[in-house]
């Protein structure tokens, strides 16, 4: 957090937000729609931590496909099948459709609030939802349908580059590389980007990070019974 704040990045503690706006957040995937919904921005570009924009991402706020619909999703390389039990579970008409790849998502919350709110609700019920869909990604698609809204997706499937997915813009050009199969390695070899001219800047950023961080994340030890009891007492005040 300190490293990011020195770069003028605002770090938001989700637990502090949940204390004000309660929700059942059972992990990283359920946190995504919640974080989008409770972001202080009206228009939100969500990017997974392992995505790399291949062009200036600010341009997408002006895309007609987004401006005319208020919410934009990107397709996966797989489909959501009509045989999937999730359709009947949610009272939706079963059908084959393109699955959503939610490493990138764009939403104008004023126009997409209902969809995002339902997505948060679906992700609160991970035990009843995730058995049929892979994490949070198709909950955005399902939330759109539950709201009676046709999901707006980029009309081009991603293509595979090396071990990753490259998502496209509305014209089919490479836009974002989702490093699904080649996460950044702080100390070892890193697989290439689809835009080779961006790789030196990424390697330089990793080198600067190595100078300041070992890569070790401190995890505090489990709380003692005494500490838990004190915590319960403070919460009851």
Short mmCIF file of C-alpha atoms in Angstrom, two decimals:
data_model
loop_
_atom_site.label_atom_id
_atom_site.label_comp_id
_atom_site.label_asym_id
_atom_site.label_seq_id
_atom_site.Cartn_x
_atom_site.Cartn_y
_atom_site.Cartn_z
CA UNK A 1 0.00 0.00 0.00
CA UNK A 2 2.79 2.41 0.87
CA UNK A 3 4.50 1.79 -2.47
CA UNK A 4 1.27 2.49 -4.35
CA UNK A 5 0.38 5.57 -2.33
CA UNK A 6 3.78 7.09 -3.15
CA UNK A 7 2.67 6.87 -6.80
CA UNK A 8 -0.56 8.73 -5.89
CA UNK A 9 -2.69 5.58 -6.16
CA UNK A 10 -5.61 5.57 -3.74
CA UNK A 11 -5.85 2.22 -1.97
CA UNK A 12 -9.31 1.37 -0.63
CA UNK A 13 -9.76 -1.09 2.24
CA UNK A 14 -12.80 -3.15 1.23
CA UNK A 15 -13.43 -4.21 4.83
CA UNK A 16 -13.92 -0.57 5.80
CA UNK A 17 -16.47 -0.16 3.00
CA UNK A 18 -18.27 -3.38 3.95
CA UNK A 19 -18.60 -2.09 7.52
CA UNK A 20 -20.66 0.81 6.12
CA UNK A 21 -22.45 -1.05 3.31
CA UNK A 22 -22.78 -4.66 4.51
CA UNK A 23 -22.47 -7.54 2.08
CA UNK A 24 -21.27 -11.13 2.19
CA UNK A 25 -17.89 -10.95 0.46
CA UNK A 26 -16.42 -14.46 0.54
CA UNK A 27 -13.24 -13.87 -1.46
CA UNK A 28 -11.61 -12.04 -4.35
CA UNK A 29 -14.14 -12.87 -7.05
CA UNK A 30 -17.21 -11.76 -5.07
CA UNK A 31 -15.36 -8.55 -4.23
CA UNK A 32 -15.17 -7.46 -7.88
CA UNK A 33 -18.79 -6.39 -8.52
CA UNK A 34 -18.98 -4.96 -5.00
CA UNK A 35 -15.87 -2.84 -5.61
CA UNK A 36 -17.24 -1.59 -8.92
CA UNK A 37 -20.60 -0.70 -7.38
CA UNK A 38 -19.08 1.11 -4.40
CA UNK A 39 -16.30 2.88 -6.26
CA UNK A 40 -16.49 6.66 -5.88
CA UNK A 41 -16.46 7.01 -9.67
CA UNK A 42 -19.63 7.13 -11.73
CA UNK A 43 -17.96 5.59 -14.78
CA UNK A 44 -15.75 2.64 -13.89
CA UNK A 45 -13.22 0.76 -15.97
CA UNK A 46 -12.49 -2.44 -14.09
CA UNK A 47 -9.26 -4.31 -14.90
CA UNK A 48 -8.00 -7.48 -13.26
CA UNK A 49 -4.55 -7.11 -11.68
CA UNK A 50 -3.07 -9.36 -14.38
CA UNK A 51 -4.31 -7.32 -17.35
CA UNK A 52 -2.08 -5.09 -19.49
CA UNK A 53 -3.66 -2.41 -21.70
CA UNK A 54 -2.03 -2.60 -25.13
CA UNK A 55 -3.27 0.88 -26.10
CA UNK A 56 -4.39 3.92 -24.09
CA UNK A 57 -7.50 2.62 -22.27
CA UNK A 58 -9.01 6.09 -21.90
CA UNK A 59 -10.27 5.83 -25.48
CA UNK A 60 -12.95 3.29 -24.59
CA UNK A 61 -15.00 5.84 -22.66
CA UNK A 62 -15.77 7.41 -26.04
CA UNK A 63 -16.67 4.23 -27.90
CA UNK A 64 -20.16 4.41 -29.36
CA UNK A 65 -20.88 0.83 -28.26
CA UNK A 66 -20.38 1.91 -24.65
CA UNK A 67 -21.91 5.39 -24.88
CA UNK A 68 -25.15 3.97 -26.32
CA UNK A 69 -25.58 1.18 -23.76
CA UNK A 70 -23.90 2.29 -20.53
CA UNK A 71 -22.24 -1.04 -19.82
CA UNK A 72 -19.77 -3.06 -21.85
CA UNK A 73 -18.48 -6.59 -21.37
CA UNK A 74 -15.92 -8.70 -23.18
CA UNK A 75 -16.52 -12.27 -24.44
CA UNK A 76 -14.66 -15.40 -23.37
CA UNK A 77 -13.38 -18.12 -25.70
CA UNK A 78 -16.02 -20.53 -24.31
CA UNK A 79 -19.82 -20.57 -24.26
CA UNK A 80 -22.39 -20.82 -21.49
CA UNK A 81 -24.38 -23.90 -22.48
CA UNK A 82 -28.16 -24.32 -22.44
CA UNK A 83 -27.64 -27.50 -20.41
CA UNK A 84 -26.06 -25.53 -17.56
CA UNK A 85 -28.32 -25.80 -14.47
CA UNK A 86 -27.82 -22.10 -13.65
CA UNK A 87 -30.60 -21.12 -16.07
CA UNK A 88 -33.25 -23.10 -14.19
CA UNK A 89 -31.80 -22.08 -10.82
CA UNK A 90 -32.39 -18.43 -11.67
CA UNK A 91 -35.65 -18.87 -13.57
CA UNK A 92 -34.13 -17.88 -16.91
CA UNK A 93 -34.77 -19.45 -20.31
CA UNK A 94 -31.94 -21.93 -21.02
CA UNK A 95 -29.94 -21.16 -24.14
CA UNK A 96 -26.43 -21.34 -25.55
CA UNK A 97 -24.65 -17.99 -25.45
CA UNK A 98 -21.22 -16.42 -25.34
CA UNK A 99 -19.67 -16.56 -21.89
CA UNK A 100 -18.27 -13.36 -20.37
CA UNK A 101 -14.54 -12.92 -19.62
CA UNK A 102 -14.59 -10.42 -16.77
CA UNK A 103 -10.93 -9.44 -16.58
CA UNK A 104 -12.15 -6.16 -18.06
CA UNK A 105 -15.52 -4.47 -17.66
CA UNK A 106 -16.79 -0.94 -18.26
CA UNK A 107 -19.88 0.52 -16.62
CA UNK A 108 -21.68 3.81 -16.20
CA UNK A 109 -23.19 3.19 -12.78
CA UNK A 110 -26.01 5.66 -13.33
CA UNK A 111 -27.28 3.51 -16.18
CA UNK A 112 -26.10 0.09 -15.01
CA UNK A 113 -26.78 0.30 -11.27
CA UNK A 114 -29.50 -2.37 -11.30
CA UNK A 115 -27.31 -4.87 -13.14
CA UNK A 116 -24.35 -4.29 -10.82
CA UNK A 117 -26.59 -4.52 -7.76
CA UNK A 118 -27.93 -7.90 -8.88
CA UNK A 119 -24.38 -9.05 -9.70
CA UNK A 120 -23.35 -8.24 -6.12
CA UNK A 121 -26.34 -10.24 -4.84
CA UNK A 122 -25.45 -13.26 -7.00
CA UNK A 123 -21.87 -13.15 -5.74
CA UNK A 124 -23.08 -13.12 -2.16
CA UNK A 125 -24.42 -16.63 -2.84
CA UNK A 126 -21.21 -18.23 -4.07
CA UNK A 127 -22.17 -21.69 -2.78
CA UNK A 128 -25.31 -21.66 -4.91
CA UNK A 129 -23.84 -19.96 -8.00
CA UNK A 130 -20.18 -20.88 -8.48
CA UNK A 131 -20.83 -24.61 -8.78
CA UNK A 132 -22.39 -23.88 -12.18
CA UNK A 133 -20.35 -20.89 -13.44
CA UNK A 134 -16.66 -20.10 -13.17
CA UNK A 135 -16.37 -17.42 -10.49
CA UNK A 136 -17.85 -13.97 -10.93
CA UNK A 137 -17.51 -13.63 -14.67
CA UNK A 138 -20.89 -14.86 -15.89
CA UNK A 139 -22.72 -13.30 -12.97
CA UNK A 140 -22.55 -10.00 -14.88
CA UNK A 141 -24.22 -11.61 -17.89
CA UNK A 142 -26.83 -13.34 -15.72
CA UNK A 143 -27.51 -10.13 -13.80
CA UNK A 144 -28.21 -8.33 -17.07
CA UNK A 145 -30.71 -10.98 -18.12
CA UNK A 146 -32.40 -10.97 -14.71
CA UNK A 147 -32.85 -7.21 -15.12
CA UNK A 148 -34.46 -7.74 -18.52
CA UNK A 149 -31.49 -6.20 -20.27
CA UNK A 150 -29.58 -7.65 -23.22
CA UNK A 151 -25.87 -7.85 -22.35
CA UNK A 152 -23.66 -5.64 -24.51
CA UNK A 153 -20.48 -7.45 -25.50
CA UNK A 154 -17.57 -6.59 -27.76
CA UNK A 155 -18.48 -8.38 -31.03
CA UNK A 156 -15.08 -10.09 -31.36
CA UNK A 157 -13.85 -13.06 -29.38
CA UNK A 158 -10.40 -12.78 -27.76
CA UNK A 159 -7.49 -14.54 -29.37
CA UNK A 160 -4.83 -16.59 -27.64
CA UNK A 161 -1.34 -15.15 -27.57
CA UNK A 162 1.33 -17.35 -26.03
CA UNK A 163 -0.45 -18.47 -22.83
CA UNK A 164 -2.79 -15.48 -22.51
CA UNK A 165 -6.02 -14.00 -23.83
CA UNK A 166 -5.96 -10.79 -25.84
CA UNK A 167 -9.24 -8.89 -25.77
CA UNK A 168 -10.17 -6.66 -28.69
CA UNK A 169 -11.77 -3.30 -29.33
CA UNK A 170 -15.04 -2.90 -31.34
CA UNK A 171 -13.03 -2.97 -34.58
CA UNK A 172 -11.35 -6.24 -33.66
CA UNK A 173 -7.96 -4.72 -32.87
CA UNK A 174 -5.93 -5.89 -29.81
CA UNK A 175 -6.87 -3.85 -26.75
CA UNK A 176 -5.98 -5.61 -23.48
CA UNK A 177 -3.85 -8.65 -22.74
CA UNK A 178 -5.18 -10.70 -19.85
CA UNK A 179 -2.21 -12.68 -18.54
CA UNK A 180 -4.34 -15.68 -17.63
CA UNK A 181 -1.51 -18.14 -18.15
CA UNK A 182 1.62 -16.07 -17.60
CA UNK A 183 1.46 -13.99 -14.42
CA UNK A 184 4.20 -11.43 -13.86
CA UNK A 185 7.27 -12.89 -12.18
CA UNK A 186 9.15 -10.46 -9.95
CA UNK A 187 12.47 -12.32 -9.99
CA UNK A 188 12.37 -14.70 -12.96
CA UNK A 189 11.56 -14.89 -16.66
CA UNK A 190 8.43 -13.15 -17.98
CA UNK A 191 6.60 -14.28 -21.08
CA UNK A 192 6.09 -11.69 -23.85
CA UNK A 193 3.33 -9.21 -24.55
CA UNK A 194 1.33 -9.14 -27.77
CA UNK A 195 2.68 -5.60 -28.28
CA UNK A 196 6.42 -6.20 -28.06
CA UNK A 197 7.24 -2.48 -27.80
CA UNK A 198 5.55 -2.37 -24.36
CA UNK A 199 7.67 -5.14 -22.87
CA UNK A 200 10.74 -2.97 -22.01
CA UNK A 201 8.59 -0.60 -19.95
CA UNK A 202 7.08 -3.53 -18.05
CA UNK A 203 10.50 -5.05 -17.41
CA UNK A 204 11.75 -1.67 -16.21
CA UNK A 205 8.82 -1.37 -13.80
CA UNK A 206 9.54 -4.85 -12.43
CA UNK A 207 13.21 -3.94 -11.96
CA UNK A 208 12.28 -0.82 -9.99
CA UNK A 209 9.87 -2.87 -7.88
CA UNK A 210 12.60 -5.44 -7.12
CA UNK A 211 14.75 -2.64 -5.70
CA UNK A 212 12.04 -1.75 -3.18
CA UNK A 213 10.18 -4.97 -2.41
CA UNK A 214 11.20 -8.57 -1.71
CA UNK A 215 7.93 -10.00 -2.99
CA UNK A 216 7.01 -11.24 0.47
CA UNK A 217 3.57 -10.29 1.79
CA UNK A 218 3.30 -10.12 5.57
CA UNK A 219 0.40 -12.08 6.99
CA UNK A 220 -0.37 -11.40 10.62
CA UNK A 221 -0.61 -14.43 12.94
CA UNK A 222 -4.02 -15.72 14.08
CA UNK A 223 -5.65 -13.65 16.81
CA UNK A 224 -5.56 -15.02 20.34
CA UNK A 225 -8.75 -15.83 22.20
CA UNK A 226 -8.16 -12.73 24.32
CA UNK A 227 -7.89 -10.54 21.23
CA UNK A 228 -11.05 -12.08 19.75
CA UNK A 229 -12.93 -11.46 22.97
CA UNK A 230 -11.80 -7.84 23.04
CA UNK A 231 -12.85 -7.45 19.42
CA UNK A 232 -16.32 -8.78 20.21
CA UNK A 233 -16.57 -6.40 23.18
CA UNK A 234 -15.66 -3.39 21.01
CA UNK A 235 -18.17 -4.37 18.34
CA UNK A 236 -20.93 -4.57 20.93
CA UNK A 237 -20.28 -1.06 22.29
#
